[in-house]
């Protein structure tokens, strides 16, 4: 089956760089499947799980807290704010991070709309992390 190059980069390191058959990314507008030959685009990511498919099966699941994806016919580059293999997620840590994000959101109530939106996006990403930890 045809493949394309997938690269997943977080601020800490290059997490993944290899040919894959398909990737499903948590685009801001909803889940987005990418196959070889996809039309070029740049997509904002929300908190959620990236699913990597090889050999007709899901081979890897990674949680991302947000970021961007540059999609092209032969390459997908994901620039993630934070990325963690789903198997390494902890519900307890996710709950702790949700509590902190809720406090951040409450503190942003009197701030600009942009700061409130950023705080809400962080809270939603941490909720997605807890869901991924439970499903993982």
CSV table of N, CA and C in Angstrom, one decimal:
chain,number,residue,atom,x,y,z
A,1,UNK,N,0.8,-1.2,0.0
A,1,UNK,CA,0.0,0.0,0.0
A,1,UNK,C,0.9,1.2,0.0
A,2,UNK,N,0.4,2.3,-0.6
A,2,UNK,CA,1.1,3.6,-0.7
A,2,UNK,C,1.3,4.2,0.7
A,3,UNK,N,2.4,4.9,0.9
A,3,UNK,CA,2.7,5.5,2.2
A,3,UNK,C,3.1,7.0,2.0
A,4,UNK,N,3.2,7.7,3.1
A,4,UNK,CA,3.7,9.1,3.1
A,4,UNK,C,4.6,9.2,4.4
A,5,UNK,N,5.4,10.2,4.4
A,5,UNK,CA,6.3,10.5,5.5
A,5,UNK,C,5.5,11.2,6.6
A,6,UNK,N,5.5,10.7,7.8
A,6,UNK,CA,4.9,11.4,9.0
A,6,UNK,C,5.9,11.8,10.0
A,7,UNK,N,5.9,13.1,10.3
A,7,UNK,CA,6.8,13.6,11.4
A,7,UNK,C,6.0,14.2,12.4
A,8,UNK,N,6.3,13.9,13.7
A,8,UNK,CA,5.6,14.4,14.8
A,8,UNK,C,6.7,15.1,15.7
A,9,UNK,N,6.6,16.4,15.9
A,9,UNK,CA,7.6,17.1,16.6
A,9,UNK,C,6.9,17.9,17.8
A,10,UNK,N,7.5,17.7,19.0
A,10,UNK,CA,7.0,18.5,20.1
A,10,UNK,C,8.2,19.4,20.5
A,11,UNK,N,7.9,20.4,21.4
A,11,UNK,CA,9.0,21.3,21.8
A,11,UNK,C,10.3,20.5,22.4
A,12,UNK,N,10.0,19.4,23.0
A,12,UNK,CA,11.1,18.6,23.6
A,12,UNK,C,12.0,17.8,22.5
A,13,UNK,N,11.3,17.2,21.5
A,13,UNK,CA,12.0,16.3,20.6
A,13,UNK,C,11.2,15.9,19.4
A,14,UNK,N,11.8,15.3,18.5
A,14,UNK,CA,11.2,14.6,17.4
A,14,UNK,C,10.7,13.3,17.9
A,15,UNK,N,9.4,13.1,17.9
A,15,UNK,CA,8.8,11.9,18.5
A,15,UNK,C,8.6,10.7,17.5
A,16,UNK,N,8.4,11.1,16.2
A,16,UNK,CA,8.1,10.1,15.2
A,16,UNK,C,8.5,10.6,13.9
A,17,UNK,N,9.1,9.8,13.1
A,17,UNK,CA,9.5,10.1,11.7
A,17,UNK,C,9.6,8.8,10.9
A,18,UNK,N,8.6,8.5,10.2
A,18,UNK,CA,8.6,7.2,9.4
A,18,UNK,C,7.5,7.2,8.4
A,19,UNK,N,7.6,6.3,7.4
A,19,UNK,CA,6.5,6.2,6.4
A,19,UNK,C,5.3,5.5,7.1
A,20,UNK,N,4.1,6.0,6.8
A,20,UNK,CA,2.9,5.4,7.3
A,20,UNK,C,1.8,5.4,6.2
A,21,UNK,N,0.8,4.6,6.4
A,21,UNK,CA,-0.3,4.5,5.4
A,21,UNK,C,-1.4,5.5,5.6
A,22,UNK,N,-1.6,5.8,6.9
A,22,UNK,CA,-2.7,6.7,7.2
A,22,UNK,C,-2.5,7.3,8.6
A,23,UNK,N,-3.0,8.5,8.8
A,23,UNK,CA,-3.0,9.1,10.1
A,23,UNK,C,-4.3,9.8,10.3
A,24,UNK,N,-4.8,9.7,11.5
A,24,UNK,CA,-6.1,10.5,11.9
A,24,UNK,C,-5.6,11.5,12.9
A,25,UNK,N,-5.9,12.7,12.6
A,25,UNK,CA,-5.5,13.8,13.5
A,25,UNK,C,-6.7,14.5,14.1
A,26,UNK,N,-6.6,15.1,15.3
A,26,UNK,CA,-7.7,15.8,15.9
A,26,UNK,C,-7.7,17.3,15.5
A,27,UNK,N,-8.1,17.5,14.3
A,27,UNK,CA,-8.2,18.9,13.7
A,27,UNK,C,-9.2,19.7,14.5
A,28,UNK,N,-9.0,21.0,14.5
A,28,UNK,CA,-9.9,21.9,15.3
A,28,UNK,C,-11.4,21.7,14.9
A,29,UNK,N,-11.6,21.4,13.6
A,29,UNK,CA,-12.9,21.2,13.1
A,29,UNK,C,-13.5,19.8,13.3
A,30,UNK,N,-12.7,18.9,13.7
A,30,UNK,CA,-13.1,17.5,13.9
A,30,UNK,C,-12.0,16.5,13.4
A,31,UNK,N,-12.2,15.3,13.6
A,31,UNK,CA,-11.2,14.2,13.2
A,31,UNK,C,-11.0,14.3,11.7
A,32,UNK,N,-9.7,14.2,11.3
A,32,UNK,CA,-9.4,14.3,9.9
A,32,UNK,C,-8.4,13.1,9.6
A,33,UNK,N,-8.8,12.3,8.6
A,33,UNK,CA,-8.0,11.2,8.1
A,33,UNK,C,-7.1,11.7,7.0
A,34,UNK,N,-5.9,11.3,7.0
A,34,UNK,CA,-4.9,11.7,5.9
A,34,UNK,C,-4.4,10.5,5.3
A,35,UNK,N,-4.4,10.4,4.0
A,35,UNK,CA,-3.9,9.3,3.2
A,35,UNK,C,-2.8,9.9,2.2
A,36,UNK,N,-2.0,9.1,1.6
A,36,UNK,CA,-1.1,9.6,0.6
A,36,UNK,C,-1.8,10.3,-0.5
A,37,UNK,N,-1.2,11.4,-1.0
A,37,UNK,CA,-1.8,12.2,-2.1
A,37,UNK,C,-2.8,13.2,-1.6
A,38,UNK,N,-2.9,13.5,-0.3
A,38,UNK,CA,-3.8,14.4,0.2
A,38,UNK,C,-3.5,15.8,-0.3
A,39,UNK,N,-4.5,16.6,-0.4
A,39,UNK,CA,-4.3,18.0,-0.9
A,39,UNK,C,-3.5,18.8,0.2
A,40,UNK,N,-2.7,19.7,-0.2
A,40,UNK,CA,-1.9,20.5,0.8
A,40,UNK,C,-2.8,21.4,1.6
A,41,UNK,N,-2.5,21.5,2.9
A,41,UNK,CA,-3.2,22.4,3.8
A,41,UNK,C,-2.5,22.5,5.1
A,42,UNK,N,-2.8,23.5,5.9
A,42,UNK,CA,-2.3,23.7,7.2
A,42,UNK,C,-3.5,23.7,8.1
A,43,UNK,N,-3.5,22.9,9.2
A,43,UNK,CA,-4.6,22.6,10.0
A,43,UNK,C,-4.3,22.9,11.5
A,44,UNK,N,-5.1,23.6,12.2
A,44,UNK,CA,-5.0,23.8,13.7
A,44,UNK,C,-5.4,22.5,14.3
A,45,UNK,N,-4.7,22.1,15.4
A,45,UNK,CA,-5.1,20.9,16.1
A,45,UNK,C,-5.7,21.3,17.5
A,46,UNK,N,-6.7,20.5,17.9
A,46,UNK,CA,-7.2,20.6,19.3
A,46,UNK,C,-6.6,19.5,20.1
A,47,UNK,N,-6.8,19.5,21.4
A,47,UNK,CA,-6.4,18.4,22.2
A,47,UNK,C,-7.1,17.1,21.8
A,48,UNK,N,-6.4,16.0,21.6
A,48,UNK,CA,-7.0,14.8,21.2
A,48,UNK,C,-5.9,13.7,20.9
A,49,UNK,N,-6.3,12.7,20.2
A,49,UNK,CA,-5.4,11.5,20.0
A,49,UNK,C,-5.1,11.4,18.5
A,50,UNK,N,-3.9,11.3,18.2
A,50,UNK,CA,-3.4,11.0,16.8
A,50,UNK,C,-3.3,9.5,16.7
A,51,UNK,N,-3.9,8.9,15.6
A,51,UNK,CA,-3.9,7.5,15.4
A,51,UNK,C,-3.1,7.2,14.1
A,52,UNK,N,-2.1,6.4,14.3
A,52,UNK,CA,-1.2,6.1,13.2
A,52,UNK,C,-1.5,4.7,12.7
A,53,UNK,N,-1.7,4.5,11.4
A,53,UNK,CA,-2.0,3.2,10.8
A,53,UNK,C,-1.0,2.8,9.8
A,54,UNK,N,-0.6,1.5,10.0
A,54,UNK,CA,0.4,0.9,9.2
A,54,UNK,C,0.0,-0.6,9.0
A,55,UNK,N,0.2,-1.1,7.8
A,55,UNK,CA,-0.1,-2.5,7.6
A,55,UNK,C,-1.6,-2.8,7.8
A,56,UNK,N,-2.5,-1.8,7.6
A,56,UNK,CA,-3.9,-1.9,7.7
A,56,UNK,C,-4.4,-1.9,9.1
A,57,UNK,N,-3.5,-1.7,10.1
A,57,UNK,CA,-3.9,-1.7,11.5
A,57,UNK,C,-3.4,-0.4,12.2
A,58,UNK,N,-4.1,-0.1,13.3
A,58,UNK,CA,-3.6,1.0,14.1
A,58,UNK,C,-2.4,0.6,14.9
A,59,UNK,N,-1.3,1.3,14.7
A,59,UNK,CA,0.0,0.9,15.3
A,59,UNK,C,0.4,1.7,16.5
A,60,UNK,N,-0.1,3.0,16.5
A,60,UNK,CA,0.3,3.9,17.5
A,60,UNK,C,-0.7,4.9,17.8
A,61,UNK,N,-0.9,5.3,19.1
A,61,UNK,CA,-1.8,6.4,19.5
A,61,UNK,C,-1.0,7.3,20.4
A,62,UNK,N,-1.1,8.6,20.0
A,62,UNK,CA,-0.4,9.6,20.7
A,62,UNK,C,-1.4,10.8,21.1
A,63,UNK,N,-1.3,11.2,22.3
A,63,UNK,CA,-2.1,12.4,22.7
A,63,UNK,C,-1.4,13.7,22.4
A,64,UNK,N,-2.1,14.6,21.8
A,64,UNK,CA,-1.5,16.0,21.6
A,64,UNK,C,-2.4,17.0,22.3
A,65,UNK,N,-1.8,18.0,22.9
A,65,UNK,CA,-2.6,19.0,23.6
A,65,UNK,C,-3.0,20.2,22.7
A,66,UNK,N,-2.6,20.1,21.4
A,66,UNK,CA,-2.9,21.2,20.4
A,66,UNK,C,-1.7,21.3,19.5
A,67,UNK,N,-1.8,22.3,18.6
A,67,UNK,CA,-0.7,22.5,17.7
A,67,UNK,C,-1.2,22.7,16.3
A,68,UNK,N,-0.3,22.4,15.3
A,68,UNK,CA,-0.6,22.5,13.9
A,68,UNK,C,-0.1,21.3,13.2
A,69,UNK,N,-0.8,21.1,12.0
A,69,UNK,CA,-0.3,20.0,11.1
A,69,UNK,C,-0.2,20.6,9.7
A,70,UNK,N,0.9,20.4,9.1
A,70,UNK,CA,1.1,20.8,7.7
A,70,UNK,C,1.0,19.5,6.9
A,71,UNK,N,-0.1,19.4,6.1
A,71,UNK,CA,-0.4,18.2,5.3
A,71,UNK,C,0.0,18.5,3.8
A,72,UNK,N,0.6,17.5,3.2
A,72,UNK,CA,1.0,17.5,1.8
A,72,UNK,C,0.8,16.2,1.2
A,73,UNK,N,0.9,16.0,-0.1
A,73,UNK,CA,0.7,14.7,-0.8
A,73,UNK,C,1.6,13.6,-0.3
A,74,UNK,N,2.9,14.0,0.1
A,74,UNK,CA,3.9,13.0,0.4
A,74,UNK,C,4.5,13.1,1.8
A,75,UNK,N,3.9,14.1,2.6
A,75,UNK,CA,4.5,14.4,3.9
A,75,UNK,C,3.4,15.0,4.8
A,76,UNK,N,3.4,14.6,6.1
A,76,UNK,CA,2.6,15.3,7.1
A,76,UNK,C,3.5,15.6,8.2
A,77,UNK,N,3.6,16.9,8.6
A,77,UNK,CA,4.4,17.3,9.7
A,77,UNK,C,3.5,17.9,10.8
A,78,UNK,N,3.5,17.3,12.0
A,78,UNK,CA,2.7,17.7,13.1
A,78,UNK,C,3.6,18.4,14.1
A,79,UNK,N,3.3,19.7,14.4
A,79,UNK,CA,4.0,20.5,15.4
A,79,UNK,C,3.1,20.6,16.6
A,80,UNK,N,3.3,19.7,17.6
A,80,UNK,CA,2.4,19.6,18.7
A,80,UNK,C,2.9,20.4,19.9
A,81,UNK,N,2.0,21.1,20.6
A,81,UNK,CA,2.4,21.8,21.8
A,81,UNK,C,2.9,20.9,22.9
A,82,UNK,N,2.3,19.7,22.9
A,82,UNK,CA,2.7,18.7,23.9
A,82,UNK,C,2.3,17.3,23.3
A,83,UNK,N,3.1,16.3,23.3
A,83,UNK,CA,2.7,15.0,22.8
A,83,UNK,C,3.2,13.9,23.7
A,84,UNK,N,2.3,12.9,23.9
A,84,UNK,CA,2.6,11.8,24.8
A,84,UNK,C,1.9,10.5,24.3
A,85,UNK,N,2.7,9.4,24.2
A,85,UNK,CA,2.0,8.2,23.9
A,85,UNK,C,0.8,7.9,24.8
A,86,UNK,N,-0.3,7.5,24.3
A,86,UNK,CA,-1.5,7.2,25.1
A,86,UNK,C,-1.2,6.2,26.2
A,87,UNK,N,-0.4,5.2,26.0
A,87,UNK,CA,-0.1,4.2,27.0
A,87,UNK,C,0.6,4.8,28.2
A,88,UNK,N,1.2,6.0,28.0
A,88,UNK,CA,1.9,6.6,29.2
A,88,UNK,C,1.1,7.6,29.9
A,89,UNK,N,-0.2,7.8,29.5
A,89,UNK,CA,-1.0,8.8,30.2
A,89,UNK,C,-1.6,8.2,31.5
A,90,UNK,N,-1.8,9.1,32.4
A,90,UNK,CA,-2.3,8.7,33.7
A,90,UNK,C,-3.6,9.5,34.0
A,91,UNK,N,-4.6,8.8,34.4
A,91,UNK,CA,-5.9,9.5,34.8
A,91,UNK,C,-5.6,10.5,35.9
A,92,UNK,N,-4.8,10.1,36.9
A,92,UNK,CA,-4.6,10.9,38.1
A,92,UNK,C,-3.9,12.2,37.6
A,93,UNK,N,-2.9,12.1,36.8
A,93,UNK,CA,-2.2,13.4,36.3
A,93,UNK,C,-3.2,14.2,35.5
A,94,UNK,N,-4.0,13.6,34.6
A,94,UNK,CA,-5.0,14.3,33.8
A,94,UNK,C,-6.0,15.1,34.7
A,95,UNK,N,-6.4,14.4,35.8
A,95,UNK,CA,-7.3,15.1,36.8
A,95,UNK,C,-6.7,16.3,37.4
A,96,UNK,N,-5.4,16.1,37.8
A,96,UNK,CA,-4.7,17.2,38.4
A,96,UNK,C,-4.5,18.4,37.4
A,97,UNK,N,-4.2,18.1,36.1
A,97,UNK,CA,-4.1,19.1,35.1
A,97,UNK,C,-5.4,19.8,34.8
A,98,UNK,N,-6.5,19.0,34.9
A,98,UNK,CA,-7.8,19.6,34.6
A,98,UNK,C,-8.1,20.6,35.7
A,99,UNK,N,-7.8,20.3,37.0
A,99,UNK,CA,-8.1,21.2,38.1
A,99,UNK,C,-7.3,22.5,37.9
A,100,UNK,N,-6.0,22.4,37.5
A,100,UNK,CA,-5.2,23.5,37.3
A,100,UNK,C,-5.7,24.4,36.1
A,101,UNK,N,-6.2,23.7,35.0
A,101,UNK,CA,-6.7,24.4,33.9
A,101,UNK,C,-8.1,25.1,34.2
A,102,UNK,N,-8.9,24.5,35.1
A,102,UNK,CA,-10.1,25.1,35.6
A,102,UNK,C,-9.8,26.4,36.4
A,103,UNK,N,-8.8,26.3,37.2
A,103,UNK,CA,-8.4,27.5,38.0
A,103,UNK,C,-7.9,28.6,37.0
A,104,UNK,N,-7.1,28.2,36.0
A,104,UNK,CA,-6.6,29.2,35.0
A,104,UNK,C,-7.8,29.8,34.3
A,105,UNK,N,-8.8,29.0,33.9
A,105,UNK,CA,-9.9,29.6,33.2
A,105,UNK,C,-10.7,30.5,34.1
A,106,UNK,N,-10.9,30.2,35.4
A,106,UNK,CA,-11.6,31.1,36.3
A,106,UNK,C,-10.8,32.4,36.5
A,107,UNK,N,-9.5,32.3,36.5
A,107,UNK,CA,-8.7,33.5,36.7
A,107,UNK,C,-8.7,34.4,35.4
A,108,UNK,N,-9.0,33.8,34.3
A,108,UNK,CA,-9.0,34.5,33.0
A,108,UNK,C,-10.4,35.2,32.7
A,109,UNK,N,-11.3,35.0,33.7
A,109,UNK,CA,-12.7,35.6,33.4
A,109,UNK,C,-12.7,37.1,33.2
A,110,UNK,N,-11.8,37.8,33.9
A,110,UNK,CA,-11.8,39.2,33.7
A,110,UNK,C,-10.7,39.7,32.6
A,111,UNK,N,-10.1,38.7,32.0
A,111,UNK,CA,-9.1,39.0,31.0
A,111,UNK,C,-9.7,39.3,29.6
A,112,UNK,N,-8.9,39.4,28.6
A,112,UNK,CA,-9.3,39.6,27.2
A,112,UNK,C,-10.0,38.4,26.7
A,113,UNK,N,-10.8,38.5,25.7
A,113,UNK,CA,-11.4,37.3,25.1
A,113,UNK,C,-10.4,36.3,24.6
A,114,UNK,N,-9.3,36.8,24.1
A,114,UNK,CA,-8.2,35.9,23.6
A,114,UNK,C,-7.7,35.0,24.7
A,115,UNK,N,-7.5,35.6,25.9
A,115,UNK,CA,-6.9,34.9,27.0
A,115,UNK,C,-7.9,33.9,27.6
A,116,UNK,N,-9.2,34.3,27.6
A,116,UNK,CA,-10.3,33.4,28.0
A,116,UNK,C,-10.4,32.2,27.0
A,117,UNK,N,-10.3,32.5,25.8
A,117,UNK,CA,-10.3,31.4,24.8
A,117,UNK,C,-9.1,30.4,24.9
A,118,UNK,N,-8.0,31.0,25.1
A,118,UNK,CA,-6.8,30.1,25.3
A,118,UNK,C,-6.9,29.3,26.6
A,119,UNK,N,-7.5,29.9,27.6
A,119,UNK,CA,-7.7,29.1,28.9
A,119,UNK,C,-8.7,28.0,28.6
A,120,UNK,N,-9.8,28.3,27.9
A,120,UNK,CA,-10.8,27.3,27.6
A,120,UNK,C,-10.2,26.2,26.7
A,121,UNK,N,-9.4,26.5,25.8
A,121,UNK,CA,-8.8,25.5,24.9
A,121,UNK,C,-7.9,24.6,25.7
A,122,UNK,N,-7.2,25.1,26.7
A,122,UNK,CA,-6.3,24.3,27.5
A,122,UNK,C,-7.1,23.4,28.4
A,123,UNK,N,-8.2,23.9,28.9
A,123,UNK,CA,-9.1,23.0,29.7
A,123,UNK,C,-9.7,21.9,28.9
A,124,UNK,N,-10.1,22.2,27.7
A,124,UNK,CA,-10.7,21.2,26.8
A,124,UNK,C,-9.6,20.1,26.4
A,125,UNK,N,-8.4,20.6,26.2
A,125,UNK,CA,-7.3,19.7,25.9
A,125,UNK,C,-7.0,18.7,27.1
A,126,UNK,N,-7.1,19.2,28.3
A,126,UNK,CA,-6.8,18.4,29.5
A,126,UNK,C,-8.0,17.4,29.7
A,127,UNK,N,-9.2,17.8,29.4
A,127,UNK,CA,-10.3,16.9,29.4
A,127,UNK,C,-10.1,15.8,28.4
A,128,UNK,N,-9.7,16.1,27.2
A,128,UNK,CA,-9.4,15.1,26.1
A,128,UNK,C,-8.3,14.2,26.6
A,129,UNK,N,-7.3,14.7,27.4
A,129,UNK,CA,-6.2,13.9,27.9
A,129,UNK,C,-6.8,12.8,28.9
A,130,UNK,N,-7.8,13.2,29.7
A,130,UNK,CA,-8.4,12.3,30.7
A,130,UNK,C,-9.1,11.2,29.9
A,131,UNK,N,-9.9,11.6,28.9
A,131,UNK,CA,-10.6,10.6,28.0
A,131,UNK,C,-9.7,9.6,27.4
A,132,UNK,N,-8.6,10.1,26.9
A,132,UNK,CA,-7.6,9.3,26.2
A,132,UNK,C,-6.9,8.3,27.3
A,133,UNK,N,-6.7,8.8,28.5
A,133,UNK,CA,-6.1,8.0,29.5
A,133,UNK,C,-7.1,6.8,29.9
A,134,UNK,N,-8.4,7.1,29.9
A,134,UNK,CA,-9.4,6.1,30.3
A,134,UNK,C,-9.5,5.1,29.2
A,135,UNK,N,-9.4,5.6,27.9
A,135,UNK,CA,-9.6,4.6,26.8
A,135,UNK,C,-8.4,3.9,26.5
A,136,UNK,N,-7.2,4.4,26.9
A,136,UNK,CA,-5.9,3.8,26.5
A,136,UNK,C,-5.7,2.6,27.2
